[in-house]
Amino acid sequence: MGSYGIGAAVRRKEDIRFLTGKGTYTDDINRPGQLQACLLRSPHAHAQITGIDTTRARAAPGVAAIFTGADLQVGGLPCGWLITSKDGSPMVEPPRPLLAQGKVRHVGDPVAVVVAETREQAEAAADLIEVGYKEMPAVVAADAAIKPGGPLLFDAAPDNLCFDWHLGDKAAVDAAFARAHHVTRLDLVNNRLVSNPMEPRAAIGEHDPATGDYTLYTTSQAPHVHRLLIAAFVLQLPEHKLRVVAPDVGGGFGTKGSIYNEQALVLWLAARLGRPVKWTADRSEIFLTDNQARDHLTKAELALDKDGRFLAMRVATLANLGAYLGSFAPAIPTWCYGTLLAGNYATPAIYVEVKGVFTNTAPVDAYRGAGRPEACYVVERLVDRAAREMKIDPAELRRRNFIANGAFPYTTPVALTYDSGDYFKTLEMALTAADYAGFEQRRQASAAHGKLRGIGIATYIEACAMAPSVMAGQLGARAGFYESAQVRVHPTGGITVFTGAHSHGQGHETTFAQLVADRLGLAFNQIDIVHGDTGRIPFGMGTYASRSLAVGGTALVKAMDKIVNKGKKIAAHMLEAAEADIEFADGKFSVAGTDRAVPFAQVAFSAYVPHNFPIETLEPGLDETAFYDPTNFTYPAGCYIAEVEIDRETGTVALVKFTGADDFGRVINPMIVEGQVHGALVQGIGQALYENTIYDAASGQLKTGSFMDYCMPRADNFIPFTLETNTTLCAHNPLGAKGCGEAGTIGAPPAIMNAVLDALAPLGITDLDMPATPERVFRAIAQHGQA
């Protein structure tokens, strides 16, 4: 629809309220008569609780109540995905109480909750609680935790093993390795991250004793999922008795897709105390208790023939799950990881085995990319190492092994079927934009200034818009993956869209309005998008896995198709024509082959003021709802090329050039897509160069518990990115959309590390773990006698 339809770079309409300070976040909400909650958290990583004395705390000013785990008569937090081990046994699913019961398992584990008139009073009273602890040995690394005889977190999980999962044809892989001309081997560490959204987690619980209804205001990416899990598993009440409202959310990154202790606690407290209860995390609590990410230890092998053709891949991974299971934690290092190990390549055979391990650390769950960055890192580091060992140009080795353009739909050895793509064109676009051919000249120029320069390539593919629900259920999901949309046409022709997707930075209020403007031919400012309130929205599954447009947008298209179809019936009556002769385009219904037409607004008015309406055969109103359950994942893909300079004297890595070419299918708003890619690239580069979560191996204490020790990337760490777009349409949704929000976190880390290792290769350095900090790089240089 002109400058506002599909493909237009429309400025985000929601930014007006954000830039003028008019956004409404959970902490901005205050309910009449509310109390404030503070959680007392364990200072130990592993300890038995020998006693809790709350006497002094209860007498403190403003205290309304104090509760411990023994006081709670509710269920614990459920896990939303069940994994089956290779022997057919179910994973170990230990209880996760809202407050610790008898034992704490990580620093920050909640032990008691204090509720007071003010937050300051609650915090002061919490300091007066006396807890007796009997410390126990702690274990924080997956390889140490799985050793027999070590500290045990749960009696039901011998050797701290949650599951032992596998995928692929082991016999075929072993046979391929036996005949291989060359085998590349790597030991890889995918470092642990803290997501650190700008807005801390927050929750307000409210209870109406007259109706028995509960309301939860919270920072959530998936309000209906939170409602389902909390109502059914924790509070054990009918789902319709709980309303979940997720207002503006300042960054989610997957972390806010899980349910947390505090969200259920404030609801229980509100009912128990007869007043609303509010809790907001501080930054220290984010570091200690927000779900963390990645933390894989992997042994990977790639078998090749004499011409560099891939024969097989073999991967064994230890995945650190932390002290408890997050909402979707078991799926991340299994189905979201193992199924992506084919990458963009036609590797004939792949076998992966993953052991999920409990440790005395914060739980690990979904974070931007969720399993796909870990898979891409394995594949692309292997490919670059193989290229170096076989003396083949890294770009050429990739070309030799890409899935051919004519091979789609292509079924990989690890269960996925890619529907479309052109990896050759995407690679060439990136190589040209990066001036790959001129790199050696730039390397020599850097050397003249005493710097080491390197270039690194990474191609990526990801599986977005998790689907279909029946398959997900067979793989262990305890929720569906469809989406809903309701299109409500008002009597004067305006539109309100109610979507089950949640916008927390993605720009849905703009892009979804563009879809409506394009399809119905309406003015952009006539369209409002509503999300984030289970009391107003048909059941929906939220926003994660880059699903909003491909799944939520398709549901919206289906609902608009229903609107148009009903509109044709009304228009046929108004125009005294056969329904089959009515066409709809550019915001008006017309009789085919004539100039007789009525605008959309007039049809809408007639639907609600039925003076000229087929009321005998058609109900008044123009309000339609649709659900969409995808038949397959979508498969965005691309190529990133990083160029770095390293200062030999300090080990400092400077990113001097970064180029990307992405295939996201049809792009609705290129400006918003570019913003999404920029944000994801910063997070991916942050993992590669700056961010690292470190626990003390002996005590289990978090050593990187603030921004003083955890290095977040800053604006001055980056240069402008050069981004290109290639387009192959998704073959199984009407928009042709694939998703864009996580690509940068997937492809950037291996591109950066391949560039760093390319720069260090002349010194004989062949391996380095993320993040490539100045200290780590300097030590590597020094160990090779080059400092």
Tab-separated table of C-alpha atoms in Angstrom, residues 346-737:
chain	number	residue	atom	x	y	z
A	346	ALA	CA	25.563	-31.747	1.817
A	347	THR	CA	27.364	-33.883	4.389
A	348	PRO	CA	26.131	-37.460	3.784
A	349	ALA	CA	26.299	-38.738	7.372
A	350	ILE	CA	26.229	-37.051	10.790
A	351	TYR	CA	26.102	-38.457	14.303
A	352	VAL	CA	25.782	-36.362	17.442
A	353	GLU	CA	25.478	-37.341	21.081
A	354	VAL	CA	24.740	-34.878	23.863
A	355	LYS	CA	24.843	-35.379	27.612
A	356	GLY	CA	22.910	-32.847	29.699
A	357	VAL	CA	24.578	-32.299	33.046
A	358	PHE	CA	23.477	-30.654	36.304
A	359	THR	CA	25.960	-28.318	38.019
A	360	ASN	CA	25.934	-25.830	40.911
A	361	THR	CA	25.357	-22.853	38.622
A	362	ALA	CA	22.388	-20.791	37.471
A	363	PRO	CA	20.079	-22.678	35.084
A	364	VAL	CA	20.901	-22.564	31.369
A	365	ASP	CA	18.056	-22.079	28.903
A	366	ALA	CA	17.127	-20.316	25.671
A	367	TYR	CA	19.113	-17.240	24.656
A	368	ARG	CA	19.080	-15.533	21.267
A	369	GLY	CA	19.736	-18.334	18.784
A	370	ALA	CA	19.139	-21.112	21.347
A	371	GLY	CA	21.227	-24.066	20.152
A	372	ARG	CA	21.774	-22.853	16.615
A	373	PRO	CA	24.772	-20.626	17.505
A	374	GLU	CA	26.386	-23.583	19.254
A	375	ALA	CA	25.830	-25.794	16.196
A	376	CYS	CA	27.095	-23.196	13.731
A	377	TYR	CA	30.194	-22.679	15.859
A	378	VAL	CA	31.032	-26.388	15.690
A	379	VAL	CA	30.443	-26.655	11.944
A	380	GLU	CA	32.199	-23.468	10.847
A	381	ARG	CA	35.224	-23.901	13.083
A	382	LEU	CA	35.623	-27.435	11.704
A	383	VAL	CA	35.317	-26.238	8.109
A	384	ASP	CA	37.918	-23.499	8.550
A	385	ARG	CA	40.353	-25.851	10.295
A	386	ALA	CA	39.878	-28.439	7.545
A	387	ALA	CA	40.545	-25.803	4.883
A	388	ARG	CA	43.787	-24.797	6.581
A	389	GLU	CA	44.925	-28.384	7.068
A	390	MET	CA	44.158	-29.359	3.464
A	391	LYS	CA	45.497	-26.077	2.071
A	392	ILE	CA	42.208	-25.205	0.357
A	393	ASP	CA	40.841	-21.672	0.341
A	394	PRO	CA	38.085	-21.493	3.017
A	395	ALA	CA	35.587	-20.012	0.560
A	396	GLU	CA	36.357	-22.688	-2.015
A	397	LEU	CA	35.966	-25.525	0.488
A	398	ARG	CA	32.537	-24.201	1.359
A	399	ARG	CA	31.535	-23.979	-2.305
A	400	ARG	CA	32.546	-27.587	-2.910
A	401	ASN	CA	30.248	-28.782	-0.158
A	402	PHE	CA	27.211	-26.495	-0.308
A	403	ILE	CA	23.808	-28.037	-0.941
A	404	ALA	CA	23.150	-27.557	-4.658
A	405	ASN	CA	20.491	-25.046	-5.688
A	406	GLY	CA	18.552	-27.756	-7.486
A	407	ALA	CA	18.509	-30.083	-4.459
A	408	PHE	CA	15.702	-28.364	-2.550
A	409	PRO	CA	13.713	-29.548	-0.724
A	410	TYR	CA	16.777	-31.136	0.885
A	411	THR	CA	16.580	-33.573	3.777
A	412	THR	CA	19.639	-33.573	6.023
A	413	PRO	CA	21.032	-36.578	7.929
A	414	VAL	CA	19.825	-34.928	11.161
A	415	ALA	CA	16.069	-34.810	10.599
A	416	LEU	CA	15.392	-31.452	8.939
A	417	THR	CA	14.130	-30.692	5.438
A	418	TYR	CA	15.336	-27.351	4.064
A	419	ASP	CA	12.759	-25.897	1.674
A	420	SER	CA	14.728	-23.212	-0.191
A	421	GLY	CA	18.047	-21.422	-0.399
A	422	ASP	CA	20.924	-20.284	-2.588
A	423	TYR	CA	24.067	-20.517	-0.473
A	424	PHE	CA	26.381	-19.936	-3.426
A	425	LYS	CA	24.906	-16.541	-4.244
A	426	THR	CA	24.874	-15.466	-0.607
A	427	LEU	CA	28.547	-16.398	-0.244
A	428	GLU	CA	29.513	-14.540	-3.419
A	429	MET	CA	27.609	-11.435	-2.317
A	430	ALA	CA	29.491	-11.411	0.972
A	431	LEU	CA	32.885	-12.075	-0.640
A	432	THR	CA	32.392	-9.232	-3.105
A	433	ALA	CA	31.172	-6.761	-0.492
A	434	ALA	CA	34.087	-7.696	1.807
A	435	ASP	CA	36.659	-7.378	-1.011
A	436	TYR	CA	37.876	-10.852	-0.115
A	437	ALA	CA	40.188	-10.873	-3.127
A	438	GLY	CA	42.048	-7.816	-1.848
A	439	PHE	CA	42.615	-9.097	1.682
A	440	GLU	CA	46.288	-10.056	1.331
A	441	GLN	CA	47.152	-6.500	0.431
A	442	ARG	CA	45.425	-5.304	3.592
A	443	ARG	CA	47.232	-7.960	5.622
A	444	GLN	CA	50.575	-6.681	4.372
A	445	ALA	CA	49.599	-3.090	5.191
A	446	SER	CA	48.767	-4.125	8.759
A	447	ALA	CA	52.045	-6.022	9.078
A	448	ALA	CA	53.898	-2.874	8.085
A	449	HIS	CA	52.430	-1.268	11.204
A	450	GLY	CA	53.299	-4.239	13.404
A	451	LYS	CA	49.741	-5.625	13.474
A	452	LEU	CA	48.456	-9.117	12.724
A	453	ARG	CA	45.464	-9.118	10.392
A	454	GLY	CA	43.077	-11.998	9.789
A	455	ILE	CA	39.907	-12.733	7.856
A	456	GLY	CA	37.269	-15.275	8.777
A	457	ILE	CA	34.227	-16.679	6.994
A	458	ALA	CA	31.187	-18.329	8.508
A	459	THR	CA	28.111	-19.464	6.673
A	460	TYR	CA	25.064	-20.224	8.767
A	461	ILE	CA	21.631	-21.699	8.603
A	462	GLU	CA	19.020	-21.700	11.318
A	463	ALA	CA	15.689	-23.372	11.923
A	464	CYS	CA	13.121	-20.758	12.923
A	465	ALA	CA	9.398	-20.794	13.683
A	466	MET	CA	9.500	-24.112	15.505
A	467	ALA	CA	6.963	-26.460	13.907
A	468	PRO	CA	4.718	-28.282	13.433
A	469	SER	CA	3.005	-28.804	16.787
A	470	VAL	CA	2.441	-32.525	16.237
A	471	MET	CA	6.132	-33.072	15.514
A	472	ALA	CA	7.199	-30.934	18.467
A	473	GLY	CA	4.935	-33.002	20.688
A	474	GLN	CA	6.520	-36.209	19.440
A	475	LEU	CA	9.941	-34.762	20.268
A	476	GLY	CA	8.963	-33.922	23.842
A	477	ALA	CA	7.414	-30.441	23.753
A	478	ARG	CA	4.687	-29.857	26.310
A	479	ALA	CA	3.186	-26.952	24.369
A	480	GLY	CA	2.055	-26.272	20.813
A	481	PHE	CA	3.733	-23.930	18.351
A	482	TYR	CA	0.843	-22.419	16.432
A	483	GLU	CA	-0.087	-18.743	16.540
A	484	SER	CA	-3.306	-16.760	16.537
A	485	ALA	CA	-4.531	-13.459	15.169
A	486	GLN	CA	-7.844	-11.659	15.486
A	487	VAL	CA	-8.691	-8.847	13.076
A	488	ARG	CA	-11.443	-6.612	14.385
A	489	VAL	CA	-12.824	-4.158	11.837
A	490	HIS	CA	-14.552	-1.204	13.488
A	491	PRO	CA	-17.727	0.411	12.037
A	492	THR	CA	-15.793	3.344	10.606
A	493	GLY	CA	-13.210	1.115	8.915
A	494	GLY	CA	-10.378	1.222	11.421
A	495	ILE	CA	-8.659	-2.033	12.394
A	496	THR	CA	-7.458	-3.512	15.669
A	497	VAL	CA	-5.298	-6.608	15.414
A	498	PHE	CA	-4.967	-8.866	18.453
A	499	THR	CA	-1.895	-11.069	18.077
A	500	GLY	CA	-0.573	-13.875	20.234
A	501	ALA	CA	2.969	-12.819	19.328
A	502	HIS	CA	4.650	-10.449	21.780
A	503	SER	CA	6.688	-7.422	20.755
A	504	HIS	CA	9.686	-6.582	22.922
A	505	GLY	CA	11.832	-4.763	20.398
A	506	GLN	CA	10.877	-6.510	17.164
A	507	GLY	CA	8.591	-3.749	15.875
A	508	HIS	CA	5.345	-5.716	15.532
A	509	GLU	CA	3.216	-2.609	15.942
A	510	THR	CA	4.773	-1.379	12.708
A	511	THR	CA	5.345	-4.490	10.593
A	512	PHE	CA	1.995	-6.102	11.377
A	513	ALA	CA	0.294	-2.801	10.549
A	514	GLN	CA	2.191	-2.826	7.235
A	515	LEU	CA	0.791	-6.274	6.477
A	516	VAL	CA	-2.745	-5.033	7.110
A	517	ALA	CA	-2.240	-1.825	5.132
A	518	ASP	CA	-0.883	-3.827	2.208
A	519	ARG	CA	-3.623	-6.458	2.192
A	520	LEU	CA	-6.667	-4.330	2.995
A	521	GLY	CA	-5.586	-1.095	1.331
A	522	LEU	CA	-6.049	1.010	4.453
A	523	ALA	CA	-4.161	3.977	5.828
A	524	PHE	CA	-1.301	2.955	8.133
A	525	ASN	CA	-2.555	5.144	10.989
A	526	GLN	CA	-5.955	3.387	10.965
A	527	ILE	CA	-4.378	0.151	12.248
A	528	ASP	CA	-3.596	-0.675	15.867
A	529	ILE	CA	-1.771	-3.789	17.068
A	530	VAL	CA	-2.577	-5.206	20.511
A	531	HIS	CA	-0.480	-7.870	22.198
A	532	GLY	CA	0.700	-9.056	25.575
A	533	ASP	CA	-2.575	-9.509	27.485
A	534	THR	CA	-4.154	-12.937	27.849
A	535	GLY	CA	-7.405	-11.227	28.834
A	536	ARG	CA	-7.702	-9.659	25.367
A	537	ILE	CA	-5.878	-11.999	22.987
A	538	PRO	CA	-6.879	-15.402	21.602
A	539	PHE	CA	-4.511	-18.072	22.858
A	540	GLY	CA	-1.047	-17.541	21.390
A	541	MET	CA	2.468	-18.854	21.889
A	542	GLY	CA	4.492	-15.636	22.078
A	543	THR	CA	7.716	-14.459	20.491
A	544	TYR	CA	10.929	-16.481	20.285
A	545	ALA	CA	12.819	-18.486	17.659
A	546	SER	CA	12.273	-15.726	15.060
A	547	ARG	CA	8.689	-16.905	14.646
A	548	SER	CA	6.616	-13.726	14.808
A	549	LEU	CA	6.284	-12.907	11.120
A	550	ALA	CA	6.451	-16.409	9.675
A	551	VAL	CA	3.874	-17.815	12.120
A	552	GLY	CA	2.076	-14.841	13.679
A	553	GLY	CA	2.105	-12.934	10.402
A	554	THR	CA	0.667	-15.912	8.556
A	555	ALA	CA	-2.136	-16.222	11.122
A	556	LEU	CA	-2.816	-12.539	10.479
A	557	VAL	CA	-2.954	-13.132	6.716
A	558	LYS	CA	-5.410	-15.994	7.227
A	559	ALA	CA	-7.633	-13.790	9.418
A	560	MET	CA	-7.557	-11.021	6.801
A	561	ASP	CA	-8.523	-13.524	4.118
A	562	LYS	CA	-11.614	-14.294	6.184
A	563	ILE	CA	-12.372	-10.573	6.469
A	564	VAL	CA	-12.115	-10.135	2.708
A	565	ASN	CA	-14.270	-13.187	2.036
A	566	LYS	CA	-17.033	-11.929	4.302
A	567	GLY	CA	-16.624	-8.445	2.889
A	568	LYS	CA	-17.242	-9.853	-0.594
A	569	LYS	CA	-20.567	-11.285	0.543
A	570	ILE	CA	-21.620	-7.917	1.972
A	571	ALA	CA	-20.383	-6.039	-1.082
A	572	ALA	CA	-22.231	-8.404	-3.427
A	573	HIS	CA	-25.471	-7.569	-1.649
A	574	MET	CA	-24.712	-3.840	-1.692
A	575	LEU	CA	-23.776	-3.876	-5.387
A	576	GLU	CA	-26.550	-6.287	-6.360
A	577	ALA	CA	-24.055	-8.640	-7.960
A	578	ALA	CA	-23.068	-12.272	-7.634
A	579	GLU	CA	-20.489	-12.970	-4.955
A	580	ALA	CA	-18.324	-14.782	-7.501
A	581	ASP	CA	-18.057	-11.534	-9.477
A	582	ILE	CA	-16.728	-9.475	-6.576
A	583	GLU	CA	-13.045	-8.613	-6.548
A	584	PHE	CA	-11.038	-6.920	-3.814
A	585	ALA	CA	-7.991	-4.742	-4.409
A	586	ASP	CA	-6.607	-1.375	-3.300
A	587	GLY	CA	-9.070	-1.062	-0.454
A	588	LYS	CA	-12.280	-1.479	-2.432
A	589	PHE	CA	-14.697	-4.198	-3.476
A	590	SER	CA	-15.694	-4.059	-7.133
A	591	VAL	CA	-17.731	-5.963	-9.688
A	592	ALA	CA	-15.331	-7.598	-12.128
A	593	GLY	CA	-15.202	-5.875	-15.488
A	594	THR	CA	-17.146	-2.801	-14.343
A	595	ASP	CA	-16.502	0.481	-12.549
A	596	ARG	CA	-19.045	-0.335	-9.849
A	597	ALA	CA	-17.324	-0.483	-6.456
A	598	VAL	CA	-17.661	0.236	-2.740
A	599	PRO	CA	-14.739	1.151	-0.466
A	600	PHE	CA	-13.726	-1.091	2.424
A	601	ALA	CA	-14.919	1.466	4.997
A	602	GLN	CA	-18.433	1.482	3.543
A	603	VAL	CA	-18.613	-2.308	3.714
A	604	ALA	CA	-17.390	-2.179	7.318
A	605	PHE	CA	-20.067	0.388	8.220
A	606	SER	CA	-22.748	-1.738	6.602
A	607	ALA	CA	-21.555	-4.777	8.601
A	608	TYR	CA	-22.307	-2.939	11.854
A	609	VAL	CA	-25.216	-0.762	10.694
A	610	PRO	CA	-27.062	-3.413	8.646
A	611	HIS	CA	-29.561	-1.258	6.764
A	612	ASN	CA	-28.291	-2.706	3.490
A	613	PHE	CA	-27.013	-6.106	4.566
A	614	PRO	CA	-27.913	-9.776	3.799
A	615	ILE	CA	-28.983	-10.308	7.380
A	616	GLU	CA	-31.046	-13.386	6.508
A	617	THR	CA	-27.908	-15.302	5.449
A	618	LEU	CA	-25.033	-13.486	7.139
A	619	GLU	CA	-24.399	-12.355	10.705
A	620	PRO	CA	-23.581	-8.675	11.246
A	621	GLY	CA	-20.111	-7.624	12.281
A	622	LEU	CA	-16.679	-7.901	10.707
A	623	ASP	CA	-14.391	-9.626	13.204
A	624	GLU	CA	-12.404	-12.737	12.338
A	625	THR	CA	-9.897	-14.981	14.117
A	626	ALA	CA	-7.411	-17.407	12.595
A	627	PHE	CA	-4.807	-19.840	13.880
A	628	TYR	CA	-1.764	-21.056	11.983
A	629	ASP	CA	0.353	-24.111	12.742
A	630	PRO	CA	3.348	-24.294	10.376
A	631	THR	CA	4.071	-27.443	8.422
A	632	ASN	CA	7.839	-26.984	8.695
A	633	PHE	CA	10.501	-24.753	10.172
A	634	THR	CA	11.744	-21.810	8.153
A	635	TYR	CA	15.428	-21.725	7.228
A	636	PRO	CA	17.134	-18.322	7.083
A	637	ALA	CA	20.730	-18.595	5.938
A	638	GLY	CA	23.655	-16.369	5.176
A	639	CYS	CA	27.347	-15.650	5.197
A	640	TYR	CA	29.366	-13.383	7.492
A	641	ILE	CA	32.945	-12.269	6.930
A	642	ALA	CA	34.955	-10.696	9.744
A	643	GLU	CA	38.260	-8.915	9.490
A	644	VAL	CA	40.359	-8.218	12.584
A	645	GLU	CA	43.643	-6.641	13.553
A	646	ILE	CA	45.603	-7.855	16.572
A	647	ASP	CA	48.120	-5.815	18.519
A	648	ARG	CA	50.952	-8.255	19.254
A	649	GLU	CA	52.136	-6.284	22.285
A	650	THR	CA	48.787	-6.211	24.106
A	651	GLY	CA	46.751	-9.010	22.542
A	652	THR	CA	43.928	-6.577	21.784
A	653	VAL	CA	41.652	-7.678	18.952
A	654	ALA	CA	40.121	-4.856	16.926
A	655	LEU	CA	37.226	-5.534	14.592
A	656	VAL	CA	38.106	-3.514	11.486
A	657	LYS	CA	35.556	-4.808	8.996
A	658	PHE	CA	32.410	-6.897	9.154
A	659	THR	CA	30.352	-7.896	6.128
A	660	GLY	CA	27.215	-9.966	5.892
A	661	ALA	CA	24.806	-11.343	3.334
A	662	ASP	CA	21.539	-12.765	4.664
A	663	ASP	CA	18.582	-14.598	3.154
A	664	PHE	CA	15.527	-13.942	5.308
A	665	GLY	CA	12.930	-14.672	2.677
A	666	ARG	CA	10.478	-11.835	2.055
A	667	VAL	CA	11.355	-8.721	4.070
A	668	ILE	CA	8.428	-6.618	5.280
A	669	ASN	CA	10.421	-3.664	6.634
A	670	PRO	CA	14.109	-3.518	5.639
A	671	MET	CA	14.953	-0.880	8.238
A	672	ILE	CA	13.603	-2.981	11.095
A	673	VAL	CA	15.350	-6.069	9.714
A	674	GLU	CA	18.644	-4.191	9.574
A	675	GLY	CA	18.175	-3.116	13.172
A	676	GLN	CA	17.465	-6.696	14.238
A	677	VAL	CA	20.602	-7.913	12.469
A	678	HIS	CA	22.744	-5.173	14.023
A	679	GLY	CA	21.562	-6.092	17.509
A	680	ALA	CA	22.156	-9.795	16.995
A	681	LEU	CA	25.603	-9.173	15.514
A	682	VAL	CA	26.608	-7.140	18.546
A	683	GLN	CA	25.526	-9.983	20.821
A	684	GLY	CA	27.327	-12.571	18.701
A	685	ILE	CA	30.512	-10.525	18.505
A	686	GLY	CA	30.164	-9.896	22.243
A	687	GLN	CA	30.363	-13.633	22.864
A	688	ALA	CA	33.374	-13.996	20.599
A	689	LEU	CA	35.440	-11.126	21.998
A	690	TYR	CA	34.149	-9.890	25.350
A	691	GLU	CA	31.545	-11.802	27.343
A	692	ASN	CA	32.257	-14.746	29.636
A	693	THR	CA	30.518	-16.063	32.747
A	694	ILE	CA	32.976	-17.572	35.213
A	695	TYR	CA	32.247	-19.528	38.372
A	696	ASP	CA	34.963	-20.370	40.882
A	697	ALA	CA	35.665	-24.078	40.470
A	698	ALA	CA	36.164	-24.702	44.182
A	699	SER	CA	33.443	-22.609	45.818
A	700	GLY	CA	30.891	-22.221	43.032
A	701	GLN	CA	30.865	-18.459	43.567
A	702	LEU	CA	30.061	-16.318	40.535
A	703	LYS	CA	33.202	-14.341	39.758
A	704	THR	CA	31.604	-12.258	37.001
A	705	GLY	CA	28.589	-11.007	38.925
A	706	SER	CA	28.532	-7.391	37.766
A	707	PHE	CA	29.542	-5.147	34.900
A	708	MET	CA	32.845	-4.631	36.720
A	709	ASP	CA	33.796	-8.200	35.796
A	710	TYR	CA	31.456	-9.178	32.965
A	711	CYS	CA	32.464	-7.261	29.840
A	712	MET	CA	29.453	-6.078	27.875
A	713	PRO	CA	30.235	-4.799	24.365
A	714	ARG	CA	30.000	-1.043	23.902
A	715	ALA	CA	29.299	1.130	20.909
A	716	ASP	CA	32.958	2.080	20.530
A	717	ASN	CA	33.908	-1.592	20.072
A	718	PHE	CA	32.220	-1.640	16.677
A	719	ILE	CA	32.532	-0.254	13.199
A	720	PRO	CA	29.648	0.116	10.718
A	721	PHE	CA	28.503	-3.223	9.349
A	722	THR	CA	28.124	-3.795	5.607
A	723	LEU	CA	25.009	-5.880	5.030
A	724	GLU	CA	23.573	-7.355	1.841
A	725	THR	CA	20.292	-9.216	1.354
A	726	ASN	CA	19.643	-12.213	-0.865
A	727	THR	CA	16.064	-13.478	-1.146
A	728	THR	CA	14.749	-16.976	-1.661
A	729	LEU	CA	11.164	-17.271	-0.485
A	730	CYS	CA	10.013	-19.731	2.138
A	731	ALA	CA	8.026	-22.334	0.230
A	732	HIS	CA	5.393	-23.132	2.849
A	733	ASN	CA	3.967	-19.883	4.226
A	734	PRO	CA	2.049	-17.319	2.161
A	735	LEU	CA	4.392	-14.485	3.097
A	736	GLY	CA	7.526	-16.328	2.000
A	737	ALA	CA	9.094	-15.076	5.249
